[in-house]
Amino acid sequence: MDPTARNRWIAANILPLEAQARRWLAQHVRSLLPSDIDDLVQEAYFRIWSAADLATIRAPASYFYAVLRNLLLQRSRHAKVVPMERMGEIDELSIPSEEPGLERKLSGRQELESLSRLIDALPEQCRRVFELRKVQGMSQREVATALGISERTVEKHLGKAITRIMDARRSEADGAVRQNVASTRTDGTRNQRD
Amino acid sequence: MERETNAIEAQATAWFLRQDAGPLDPTAQEELHAWLAADPRHYGAYIQVQATWCDLDRVAAHRRTNASPPPVLRRRHHRPWAIAASVLVIALMGVTATLRLLHRSGEVFTSSIGEVRNIALADGSHLTLDTDTVANVNFEAAEREISLERGEASFSVAADARRPFIVRANDVVIKALGTAFTVRIDDRKTDILVTEGLVEVVWQRASGPQVRRVGARQLATVAMSEPNLDVQAVKPETIDRKLAWQEGKASFAGEPLSAAVAEINRHSRVRLYVDDPTLARAHVVGVFNADDAETFAHAVAAAFDAEVAQAPDGLHLRAHETSVTQ
């Protein structure tokens, strides 16, 4: 797979799972700090990107979770100080057998619409810069000329747009997971995991 | 749950945008490599940003097709001297040779294999290039002309009665007025799919021109092998399938595997081959990522009880020794 295809694969299969994976880690390994989770997730992206053949990965969710679990194990083995309960938590950490991404994949259009709303919610000038660069296909320099601002400022606005979108996607998916958990609980009889 | 912005992520975003601004000079390039190599988390964060940016292409396309018409932007497509020159040429109407030359000096837009590219044009029209496509845009005072040199492109035309919008593709000329249509060419034929409005298709045959009007939800085909321009009505579902590439997808509803493979091969750098003639006639149904030949091959292999073999020239689909299911 060439780099563009790899990006697309990661964008389609891993990005939408990130929020759920973060929650999974936070819920089951309570001794992890938010910064530990950032570290694990970033390193997991690197591992997945470097995987020899992305196309053979049939269940991206399970794969992503397995990579995270392995990284957690490795880190704990190498760390000088490991919180006491950590090893036990990792041992009990099992990888959800269902594929949480499935439902999401089916509603590609909804996902597009929600991303589109995130762009609408950007601060005015930030959104304008983003749209000129990404929707109208101008270069950063052309955007700077069109709006009469410096290229440096264009870069700053784009940086803000990317950060906001990445953060918002994480917390939005977070909400969706919470809803799922809630609805499984009202069911009463079933655990969310088998 | 509010998350503090991660320092590595901020650095990765900054690096990504520096590269997006223009090619890095060798020193910066080395710095970036050093930064990436220093820590797998750096690399991971960079990939996250890159994938997010790539994902936003889909949203960009979605916004263009679903939002109210975008503001008309004055992009400087022509250098000032080119505009001056065209005015001069209009003044000297006799100098046709120069006019031709100017036609060729327009802006050339290209997309690489696997890429779908959206371009806003100076008049408010939009151009979307499918994989491996070359289009030459020449906008002048009297007319807007685009010649499709290779591949497939969609045109969403801003209405301007005084400046016809003309697309040249192979030996076919398509004239539009405030409409949306897609043109696809290869060596043997030219397809014009109209999604909105009306276009006039002029086939400049050696034996004399043939002119047809093609309306919304109609597909005009000009094939080398046929004496006449063919126009057929197309169902909305078929239009959606034919334009799936705008969202990076390839969609099949029972086409023979050989045709589906040809379509995937247009979008992917990994080549697919069907080694078995019976297998090549199997009917493919489904939506796939257009640039992901490997996943497509494995899905097809699973569906038709075939196998995928890796070879130096690409992936070969062939029947299991035992049987081929049709």
Tab-separated table of N, CA and C in Angstrom, chain A residues 1-5 7-13 15 18 22-23 26 34-35 38-43 45-47 49-50 53-56 58 75 108-109 111-113 115-117 119-120 127 130-142 145-146 151 154-156 158-160 162-163 165-167 169-171 174 178, chain B residues 1-10 13-14 16-22 39-45 47-66 70-71 73-76 107 112-121 126 247-249 267-270 289 291-292 294-295 298-299 302 310:
chain	number	residue	atom	x	y	z
A	1	MET	N	0.850	-1.195	0.000
A	1	MET	CA	0.000	0.000	0.000
A	1	MET	C	0.881	1.239	0.000
A	2	ASP	N	0.580	2.196	-0.865
A	2	ASP	CA	1.399	3.404	-0.889
A	2	ASP	C	0.957	4.323	0.262
A	3	PRO	N	1.760	5.356	0.569
A	3	PRO	CA	1.445	6.192	1.733
A	3	PRO	C	0.031	6.780	1.708
A	4	THR	N	-0.443	7.210	0.535
A	4	THR	CA	-1.795	7.785	0.482
A	4	THR	C	-2.823	6.741	0.875
A	5	ALA	N	-2.655	5.533	0.360
A	5	ALA	CA	-3.599	4.467	0.690
A	5	ALA	C	-3.515	4.140	2.179
A	7	ASN	N	-2.711	6.256	4.576
A	7	ASN	CA	-3.424	7.335	5.270
A	7	ASN	C	-4.913	7.102	5.219
A	8	ARG	N	-5.402	6.751	4.029
A	8	ARG	CA	-6.841	6.549	3.883
A	8	ARG	C	-7.300	5.382	4.750
A	9	TRP	N	-6.472	4.327	4.764
A	9	TRP	CA	-6.855	3.155	5.549
A	9	TRP	C	-6.941	3.529	7.023
A	10	ILE	N	-5.905	4.232	7.511
A	10	ILE	CA	-5.896	4.654	8.918
A	10	ILE	C	-7.078	5.581	9.182
A	11	ALA	N	-7.323	6.509	8.257
A	11	ALA	CA	-8.432	7.461	8.424
A	11	ALA	C	-9.762	6.720	8.500
A	12	ALA	N	-9.918	5.700	7.668
A	12	ALA	CA	-11.206	5.013	7.605
A	12	ALA	C	-11.376	3.995	8.732
A	13	ASN	N	-10.283	3.371	9.156
A	13	ASN	CA	-10.419	2.238	10.072
A	13	ASN	C	-9.981	2.488	11.506
A	15	LEU	N	-8.896	5.962	12.973
A	15	LEU	CA	-9.326	7.251	13.548
A	15	LEU	C	-10.706	7.178	14.215
A	18	GLU	N	-10.623	5.738	17.775
A	18	GLU	CA	-9.690	6.229	18.782
A	18	GLU	C	-10.373	6.578	20.102
A	22	ARG	N	-9.615	4.887	23.709
A	22	ARG	CA	-9.159	5.661	24.868
A	22	ARG	C	-10.028	5.363	26.093
A	23	ARG	N	-11.328	5.303	25.878
A	23	ARG	CA	-12.231	5.018	26.987
A	23	ARG	C	-12.026	3.611	27.517
A	26	ALA	N	-9.059	3.764	29.688
A	26	ALA	CA	-9.303	4.507	30.921
A	26	ALA	C	-10.197	3.718	31.876
A	34	PRO	N	-4.119	10.414	31.867
A	34	PRO	CA	-4.461	10.807	30.491
A	34	PRO	C	-3.232	10.919	29.587
A	35	SER	N	-2.112	11.381	30.165
A	35	SER	CA	-0.908	11.519	29.328
A	35	SER	C	-0.352	10.142	28.947
A	38	ASP	N	-2.361	9.120	25.957
A	38	ASP	CA	-1.854	9.813	24.753
A	38	ASP	C	-0.634	9.092	24.198
A	39	ASP	N	0.303	8.777	25.099
A	39	ASP	CA	1.541	8.107	24.671
A	39	ASP	C	1.235	6.790	23.976
A	40	LEU	N	0.362	6.007	24.611
A	40	LEU	CA	0.041	4.682	24.063
A	40	LEU	C	-0.621	4.796	22.701
A	41	VAL	N	-1.559	5.726	22.602
A	41	VAL	CA	-2.302	5.855	21.356
A	41	VAL	C	-1.367	6.313	20.229
A	42	GLN	N	-0.528	7.287	20.525
A	42	GLN	CA	0.405	7.757	19.488
A	42	GLN	C	1.316	6.639	19.019
A	43	GLU	N	1.835	5.894	19.998
A	43	GLU	CA	2.739	4.820	19.607
A	43	GLU	C	1.994	3.740	18.824
A	45	TYR	N	-0.458	4.213	16.748
A	45	TYR	CA	-0.573	4.677	15.353
A	45	TYR	C	0.703	4.348	14.589
A	46	PHE	N	1.823	4.576	15.240
A	46	PHE	CA	3.104	4.278	14.593
A	46	PHE	C	3.203	2.786	14.268
A	47	ARG	N	2.838	1.950	15.247
A	47	ARG	CA	2.923	0.496	15.041
A	47	ARG	C	2.029	0.057	13.892
A	49	TRP	N	0.793	1.882	11.413
A	49	TRP	CA	1.299	2.419	10.141
A	49	TRP	C	2.434	1.544	9.609
A	50	SER	N	3.277	1.069	10.537
A	50	SER	CA	4.436	0.281	10.119
A	50	SER	C	4.083	-1.179	9.829
A	53	ASP	N	1.330	-5.246	6.191
A	53	ASP	CA	0.256	-5.302	5.220
A	53	ASP	C	-1.082	-4.951	5.859
A	54	LEU	N	-1.416	-3.668	5.765
A	54	LEU	CA	-2.655	-3.206	6.389
A	54	LEU	C	-3.871	-3.916	5.804
A	55	ALA	N	-3.769	-4.247	4.513
A	55	ALA	CA	-4.944	-4.793	3.829
A	55	ALA	C	-5.366	-6.147	4.402
A	56	THR	N	-4.428	-6.833	5.050
A	56	THR	CA	-4.789	-8.152	5.576
A	56	THR	C	-5.434	-8.052	6.963
A	58	ARG	N	-8.228	-7.804	9.137
A	58	ARG	CA	-9.651	-8.004	8.913
A	58	ARG	C	-10.515	-7.263	9.919
A	75	ARG	N	5.582	-1.616	28.100
A	75	ARG	CA	5.961	-0.474	28.912
A	75	ARG	C	6.024	-0.843	30.385
A	108	GLY	N	-21.613	6.238	6.933
A	108	GLY	CA	-20.584	7.139	6.431
A	108	GLY	C	-21.097	8.544	6.185
A	109	ARG	N	-22.315	8.600	5.661
A	109	ARG	CA	-22.878	9.914	5.341
A	109	ARG	C	-23.097	10.756	6.607
A	111	GLU	N	-21.477	10.443	9.316
A	111	GLU	CA	-20.176	10.832	9.832
A	111	GLU	C	-19.687	12.073	9.097
A	112	LEU	N	-19.885	12.081	7.778
A	112	LEU	CA	-19.497	13.243	6.983
A	112	LEU	C	-20.234	14.480	7.465
A	113	GLU	N	-21.526	14.308	7.720
A	113	GLU	CA	-22.308	15.463	8.152
A	113	GLU	C	-21.848	15.978	9.502
A	115	LEU	N	-18.829	15.694	10.727
A	115	LEU	CA	-17.545	16.368	10.513
A	115	LEU	C	-17.776	17.756	9.925
A	116	SER	N	-18.731	17.828	9.016
A	116	SER	CA	-19.050	19.090	8.383
A	116	SER	C	-19.530	20.104	9.429
A	117	ARG	N	-20.304	19.617	10.396
A	117	ARG	CA	-20.767	20.504	11.473
A	117	ARG	C	-19.602	20.989	12.321
A	119	ILE	N	-16.715	21.654	11.267
A	119	ILE	CA	-16.079	22.749	10.526
A	119	ILE	C	-16.898	24.018	10.693
A	120	ASP	N	-18.230	23.877	10.641
A	120	ASP	CA	-19.088	25.048	10.837
A	120	ASP	C	-18.841	25.693	12.196
A	127	ARG	N	-12.313	29.136	10.258
A	127	ARG	CA	-13.128	28.372	9.313
A	127	ARG	C	-12.887	28.870	7.889
A	130	PHE	N	-9.589	27.575	6.716
A	130	PHE	CA	-9.692	26.135	6.475
A	130	PHE	C	-10.424	25.861	5.158
A	131	GLU	N	-11.538	26.560	4.940
A	131	GLU	CA	-12.332	26.306	3.729
A	131	GLU	C	-11.586	26.687	2.463
A	132	LEU	N	-10.878	27.806	2.519
A	132	LEU	CA	-10.137	28.214	1.323
A	132	LEU	C	-9.059	27.179	1.000
A	133	ARG	N	-8.366	26.719	2.046
A	133	ARG	CA	-7.288	25.763	1.816
A	133	ARG	C	-7.848	24.399	1.402
A	134	LYS	N	-8.824	23.915	2.151
A	134	LYS	CA	-9.226	22.521	1.988
A	134	LYS	C	-10.396	22.351	1.020
A	135	VAL	N	-11.390	23.210	1.124
A	135	VAL	CA	-12.566	23.043	0.268
A	135	VAL	C	-12.315	23.670	-1.105
A	136	GLN	N	-11.730	24.861	-1.119
A	136	GLN	CA	-11.477	25.511	-2.407
A	136	GLN	C	-10.158	25.059	-3.021
A	137	GLY	N	-9.344	24.375	-2.251
A	137	GLY	CA	-8.098	23.833	-2.795
A	137	GLY	C	-7.011	24.852	-3.053
A	138	MET	N	-7.064	26.000	-2.359
A	138	MET	CA	-5.976	26.982	-2.520
A	138	MET	C	-4.740	26.517	-1.751
A	139	SER	N	-3.584	27.023	-2.148
A	139	SER	CA	-2.387	26.739	-1.359
A	139	SER	C	-2.377	27.687	-0.154
A	140	GLN	N	-1.523	27.386	0.841
A	140	GLN	CA	-1.450	28.271	2.015
A	140	GLN	C	-1.113	29.693	1.589
A	141	ARG	N	-0.207	29.812	0.633
A	141	ARG	CA	0.193	31.144	0.178
A	141	ARG	C	-0.976	31.879	-0.470
A	142	GLU	N	-1.738	31.156	-1.294
A	142	GLU	CA	-2.892	31.784	-1.954
A	142	GLU	C	-3.930	32.243	-0.930
A	145	THR	N	-2.751	35.482	0.588
A	145	THR	CA	-2.963	36.615	-0.319
A	145	THR	C	-4.446	36.988	-0.368
A	146	ALA	N	-5.288	35.960	-0.478
A	146	ALA	CA	-6.727	36.220	-0.616
A	146	ALA	C	-7.290	36.953	0.596
A	151	GLU	N	1.406	34.289	5.931
A	151	GLU	CA	1.382	32.833	5.785
A	151	GLU	C	1.472	32.155	7.151
A	154	VAL	N	-1.927	31.974	8.533
A	154	VAL	CA	-2.678	30.907	7.862
A	154	VAL	C	-2.354	29.577	8.534
A	155	GLU	N	-1.056	29.346	8.754
A	155	GLU	CA	-0.614	28.100	9.371
A	155	GLU	C	-1.218	27.936	10.768
A	156	LYS	N	-1.233	29.049	11.514
A	156	LYS	CA	-1.798	28.997	12.873
A	156	LYS	C	-3.268	28.622	12.852
A	158	LEU	N	-4.875	27.006	10.514
A	158	LEU	CA	-5.033	25.610	10.085
A	158	LEU	C	-4.704	24.667	11.239
A	159	GLY	N	-3.667	25.027	12.004
A	159	GLY	CA	-3.272	24.220	13.154
A	159	GLY	C	-4.413	24.131	14.154
A	160	LYS	N	-5.048	25.283	14.388
A	160	LYS	CA	-6.162	25.327	15.325
A	160	LYS	C	-7.315	24.461	14.802
A	162	ILE	N	-7.198	21.848	12.791
A	162	ILE	CA	-6.877	20.424	12.915
A	162	ILE	C	-7.043	19.963	14.364
A	163	THR	N	-6.462	20.736	15.299
A	163	THR	CA	-6.524	20.362	16.711
A	163	THR	C	-7.977	20.268	17.172
A	165	ILE	N	-10.688	19.833	15.409
A	165	ILE	CA	-11.413	18.730	14.785
A	165	ILE	C	-11.015	17.401	15.422
A	166	MET	N	-9.710	17.227	15.658
A	166	MET	CA	-9.255	15.973	16.265
A	166	MET	C	-9.855	15.815	17.667
A	167	ASP	N	-9.815	16.902	18.452
A	167	ASP	CA	-10.361	16.830	19.818
A	167	ASP	C	-11.859	16.582	19.809
A	169	ARG	N	-13.693	15.184	17.554
A	169	ARG	CA	-14.039	13.824	17.129
A	169	ARG	C	-13.859	12.851	18.275
A	170	ARG	N	-12.816	13.086	19.055
A	170	ARG	CA	-12.583	12.194	20.197
A	170	ARG	C	-13.732	12.299	21.185
A	171	SER	N	-14.149	13.528	21.490
A	171	SER	CA	-15.180	13.643	22.525
A	171	SER	C	-16.553	13.303	21.974
A	174	ASP	N	-16.923	9.729	22.039
A	174	ASP	CA	-17.035	9.449	23.450
A	174	ASP	C	-18.487	9.423	23.892
A	178	ARG	N	-20.862	6.339	25.367
A	178	ARG	CA	-21.608	6.425	26.612
A	178	ARG	C	-23.062	6.025	26.405
B	1	MET	N	-15.294	15.104	28.509
B	1	MET	CA	-13.930	14.931	29.054
B	1	MET	C	-12.946	15.795	28.254
B	2	GLU	N	-12.544	16.910	28.799
B	2	GLU	CA	-11.631	17.837	28.110
B	2	GLU	C	-10.213	17.298	28.238
B	3	ARG	N	-9.494	17.338	27.142
B	3	ARG	CA	-8.157	16.780	27.155
B	3	ARG	C	-7.192	17.919	26.896
B	4	GLU	N	-6.151	17.973	27.667
B	4	GLU	CA	-5.167	19.019	27.413
B	4	GLU	C	-4.484	18.737	26.090
B	5	THR	N	-4.214	19.812	25.357
B	5	THR	CA	-3.568	19.586	24.073
B	5	THR	C	-2.183	19.005	24.308
B	6	ASN	N	-1.955	17.933	23.630
B	6	ASN	CA	-0.733	17.186	23.800
B	6	ASN	C	0.411	17.870	23.058
B	7	ALA	N	1.564	18.006	23.725
B	7	ALA	CA	2.677	18.763	23.138
B	7	ALA	C	3.181	18.108	21.852
B	8	ILE	N	3.254	16.780	21.868
B	8	ILE	CA	3.744	16.079	20.675
B	8	ILE	C	2.789	16.302	19.507
B	9	GLU	N	1.491	16.249	19.819
B	9	GLU	CA	0.501	16.451	18.772
B	9	GLU	C	0.628	17.856	18.178
B	10	ALA	N	0.876	18.836	19.036
B	10	ALA	CA	1.028	20.216	18.550
B	10	ALA	C	2.246	20.314	17.633
B	13	THR	N	1.473	18.638	14.317
B	13	THR	CA	0.606	19.484	13.489
B	13	THR	C	1.430	20.587	12.826
B	14	ALA	N	2.313	21.201	13.611
B	14	ALA	CA	3.145	22.279	13.062
B	14	ALA	C	4.012	21.760	11.917
B	16	PHE	N	3.476	19.116	10.071
B	16	PHE	CA	2.633	18.740	8.945
B	16	PHE	C	2.277	19.972	8.110
B	17	LEU	N	1.928	21.050	8.804
B	17	LEU	CA	1.498	22.256	8.078
B	17	LEU	C	2.664	22.951	7.385
B	18	ARG	N	3.847	22.834	7.967
B	18	ARG	CA	5.024	23.401	7.287
B	18	ARG	C	5.209	22.712	5.952
B	19	GLN	N	4.999	21.396	5.961
B	19	GLN	CA	5.155	20.643	4.721
B	19	GLN	C	4.030	20.956	3.749
B	20	ASP	N	2.854	21.201	4.303
B	20	ASP	CA	1.705	21.517	3.454
B	20	ASP	C	1.918	22.871	2.758
B	21	ALA	N	2.682	23.766	3.419
B	21	ALA	CA	2.900	25.110	2.858
B	21	ALA	C	3.775	25.053	1.614
B	22	GLY	N	4.657	24.086	1.546
B	22	GLY	CA	5.542	23.988	0.393
B	22	GLY	C	6.674	23.048	0.721
B	39	ASP	N	11.364	9.422	18.386
B	39	ASP	CA	10.407	8.803	19.294
B	39	ASP	C	9.237	8.260	18.479
B	40	PRO	N	8.865	7.009	18.704
B	40	PRO	CA	7.734	6.471	17.925
B	40	PRO	C	6.449	7.280	18.125
B	41	ARG	N	6.333	7.946	19.275
B	41	ARG	CA	5.132	8.747	19.507
B	41	ARG	C	5.076	9.927	18.543
B	42	HIS	N	6.260	10.465	18.217
B	42	HIS	CA	6.309	11.564	17.242
B	42	HIS	C	5.726	11.096	15.918
B	43	TYR	N	6.207	9.960	15.484
B	43	TYR	CA	5.752	9.399	14.217
B	43	TYR	C	4.252	9.135	14.265
B	44	GLY	N	3.820	8.549	15.381
B	44	GLY	CA	2.402	8.217	15.531
B	44	GLY	C	1.521	9.455	15.465
B	45	ALA	N	1.962	10.516	16.160
B	45	ALA	CA	1.160	11.746	16.167
B	45	ALA	C	1.118	12.342	14.766
B	47	ILE	N	1.283	10.721	11.969
B	47	ILE	CA	0.368	9.897	11.175
B	47	ILE	C	-1.083	10.258	11.478
B	48	GLN	N	-1.359	10.499	12.766
B	48	GLN	CA	-2.715	10.892	13.166
B	48	GLN	C	-3.149	12.167	12.446
B	49	VAL	N	-2.249	13.146	12.443
B	49	VAL	CA	-2.581	14.431	11.804
B	49	VAL	C	-2.766	14.231	10.299
B	50	GLN	N	-1.835	13.488	9.720
B	50	GLN	CA	-1.880	13.246	8.281
B	50	GLN	C	-3.175	12.526	7.877
B	51	ALA	N	-3.540	11.527	8.666
B	51	ALA	CA	-4.746	10.757	8.347
B	51	ALA	C	-5.985	11.628	8.526
B	52	THR	N	-5.983	12.474	9.559
B	52	THR	CA	-7.122	13.373	9.775
B	52	THR	C	-7.274	14.315	8.581
B	53	TRP	N	-6.158	14.874	8.151
B	53	TRP	CA	-6.151	15.803	7.020
B	53	TRP	C	-6.685	15.117	5.761
B	54	CYS	N	-6.235	13.894	5.572
B	54	CYS	CA	-6.642	13.105	4.422
B	54	CYS	C	-8.140	12.808	4.495
B	55	ASP	N	-8.612	12.509	5.707
B	55	ASP	CA	-10.017	12.215	5.926
B	55	ASP	C	-10.873	13.439	5.599
B	56	LEU	N	-10.314	14.610	5.859
B	56	LEU	CA	-11.078	15.840	5.637
B	56	LEU	C	-11.319	16.117	4.153
B	57	ASP	N	-10.586	15.426	3.278
B	57	ASP	CA	-10.856	15.536	1.835
B	57	ASP	C	-12.302	15.147	1.526
B	58	ARG	N	-12.747	14.081	2.193
B	58	ARG	CA	-14.109	13.602	1.959
B	58	ARG	C	-15.102	14.665	2.380
B	59	VAL	N	-14.805	15.292	3.539
B	59	VAL	CA	-15.704	16.310	4.050
B	59	VAL	C	-15.724	17.502	3.110
B	60	ALA	N	-14.547	17.819	2.579
B	60	ALA	CA	-14.460	18.951	1.656
B	60	ALA	C	-15.350	18.693	0.449
B	61	ALA	N	-15.273	17.488	-0.097
B	61	ALA	CA	-16.082	17.141	-1.262
B	61	ALA	C	-17.559	17.186	-0.891
B	62	HIS	N	-17.869	16.683	0.294
B	62	HIS	CA	-19.245	16.667	0.778
B	62	HIS	C	-19.783	18.097	0.908
B	63	ARG	N	-18.971	18.984	1.450
B	63	ARG	CA	-19.403	20.370	1.629
B	63	ARG	C	-19.649	21.037	0.285
B	64	ARG	N	-18.791	20.712	-0.666
B	64	ARG	CA	-18.968	21.334	-1.978
B	64	ARG	C	-20.265	20.906	-2.634
B	65	THR	N	-20.594	19.606	-2.475
B	65	THR	CA	-21.777	19.127	-3.173
B	65	THR	C	-23.058	19.430	-2.413
B	66	ASN	N	-22.982	19.602	-1.088
B	66	ASN	CA	-24.200	19.780	-0.319
B	66	ASN	C	-24.459	21.201	0.167
B	70	PRO	N	-20.490	27.995	-3.193
B	70	PRO	CA	-19.419	28.672	-2.484
B	70	PRO	C	-19.219	30.086	-3.020
B	71	PRO	N	-18.619	30.943	-2.199
B	71	PRO	CA	-18.367	32.299	-2.684
B	71	PRO	C	-17.446	32.255	-3.898
B	73	LEU	N	-14.467	33.089	-5.892
B	73	LEU	CA	-13.151	33.579	-5.487
B	73	LEU	C	-12.371	33.970	-6.709
B	74	ARG	N	-11.688	35.028	-6.574
B	74	ARG	CA	-10.878	35.437	-7.710
B	74	ARG	C	-9.489	34.828	-7.561
B	75	ARG	N	-9.324	33.678	-8.148
B	75	ARG	CA	-7.986	33.069	-8.108
B	75	ARG	C	-7.214	33.616	-9.259
B	76	ARG	N	-5.967	33.866	-9.039
B	76	ARG	CA	-5.182	34.426	-10.137
B	76	ARG	C	-4.678	33.320	-11.040
B	107	GLU	N	-4.066	26.809	-17.383
B	107	GLU	CA	-3.514	26.118	-16.222
B	107	GLU	C	-3.830	24.630	-16.295
B	112	SER	N	-2.883	12.444	-9.127
B	112	SER	CA	-2.066	11.239	-9.227
B	112	SER	C	-2.941	10.010	-8.994
B	113	ILE	N	-2.361	8.828	-9.158
B	113	ILE	CA	-3.134	7.597	-8.991
B	113	ILE	C	-3.617	7.489	-7.551
B	114	GLY	N	-4.914	7.237	-7.395
B	114	GLY	CA	-5.482	7.099	-6.056
B	114	GLY	C	-5.972	8.413	-5.469
B	115	GLU	N	-5.723	9.508	-6.168
B	115	GLU	CA	-6.098	10.815	-5.619
B	115	GLU	C	-7.407	11.300	-6.245
B	116	VAL	N	-8.220	11.967	-5.450
B	116	VAL	CA	-9.389	12.677	-5.982
B	116	VAL	C	-9.176	14.129	-5.625
B	117	ARG	N	-9.192	15.001	-6.619
B	117	ARG	CA	-8.805	16.385	-6.368
B	117	ARG	C	-9.927	17.349	-6.711
B	118	ASN	N	-10.176	18.287	-5.830
B	118	ASN	CA	-11.226	19.272	-6.045
B	118	ASN	C	-10.616	20.624	-6.323
B	119	ILE	N	-11.104	21.286	-7.357
B	119	ILE	CA	-10.526	22.563	-7.727
B	119	ILE	C	-11.644	23.577	-7.906
B	120	ALA	N	-11.508	24.706	-7.220
B	120	ALA	CA	-12.465	25.802	-7.396
B	120	ALA	C	-11.951	26.658	-8.537
B	121	LEU	N	-12.809	26.958	-9.491
B	121	LEU	CA	-12.376	27.754	-10.629
B	121	LEU	C	-12.776	29.216	-10.437
B	126	HIS	N	-16.865	24.378	-10.324
B	126	HIS	CA	-15.978	23.439	-9.640
B	126	HIS	C	-15.593	22.284	-10.540
B	247	GLU	N	-16.132	10.094	-3.637
B	247	GLU	CA	-15.863	9.859	-2.222
B	247	GLU	C	-14.827	8.763	-2.026
B	248	GLY	N	-14.027	8.522	-3.051
B	248	GLY	CA	-12.946	7.555	-2.930
B	248	GLY	C	-13.413	6.105	-3.012
B	249	LYS	N	-14.640	5.886	-3.474
B	249	LYS	CA	-15.173	4.529	-3.518
B	249	LYS	C	-15.341	4.040	-4.960
B	267	HIS	N	-7.376	3.164	-10.081
B	267	HIS	CA	-7.190	3.935	-8.855
B	267	HIS	C	-6.025	3.461	-8.002
B	268	SER	N	-5.491	2.306	-8.288
B	268	SER	CA	-4.532	1.715	-7.367
B	268	SER	C	-3.171	1.529	-8.025
B	269	ARG	N	-2.143	1.700	-7.232
B	269	ARG	CA	-0.801	1.455	-7.762
B	269	ARG	C	-0.471	-0.029	-7.762
B	270	VAL	N	-1.182	-0.773	-6.921
B	270	VAL	CA	-0.996	-2.232	-6.926
B	270	VAL	C	-1.870	-2.788	-8.053
B	289	ASN	N	-13.144	0.587	-1.278
B	289	ASN	CA	-12.263	1.742	-1.378
B	289	ASN	C	-11.519	1.614	-2.700
B	291	ASP	N	-8.959	2.792	-4.081
B	291	ASP	CA	-7.508	2.726	-4.233
B	291	ASP	C	-6.902	1.554	-3.462
B	292	ASP	N	-7.742	0.669	-2.961
B	292	ASP	CA	-7.224	-0.403	-2.125
B	292	ASP	C	-7.413	-1.757	-2.821
B	294	GLU	N	-5.710	-4.442	-2.626
B	294	GLU	CA	-5.493	-5.644	-1.821
B	294	GLU	C	-6.775	-6.102	-1.137
B	295	THR	N	-7.461	-5.153	-0.484
B	295	THR	CA	-8.700	-5.514	0.197
B	295	THR	C	-9.726	-6.014	-0.815
B	298	HIS	N	-8.937	-9.565	-1.820
B	298	HIS	CA	-9.264	-10.563	-0.802
B	298	HIS	C	-10.776	-10.747	-0.666
B	299	ALA	N	-11.514	-9.647	-0.805
B	299	ALA	CA	-12.973	-9.752	-0.727
B	299	ALA	C	-13.492	-10.601	-1.889
B	302	ALA	N	-12.665	-14.240	-1.402
B	302	ALA	CA	-13.548	-14.865	-0.424
B	302	ALA	C	-14.914	-15.149	-1.042
B	310	GLN	N	0.520	-13.388	-4.725
B	310	GLN	CA	1.390	-12.219	-4.854
B	310	GLN	C	2.435	-12.531	-5.926
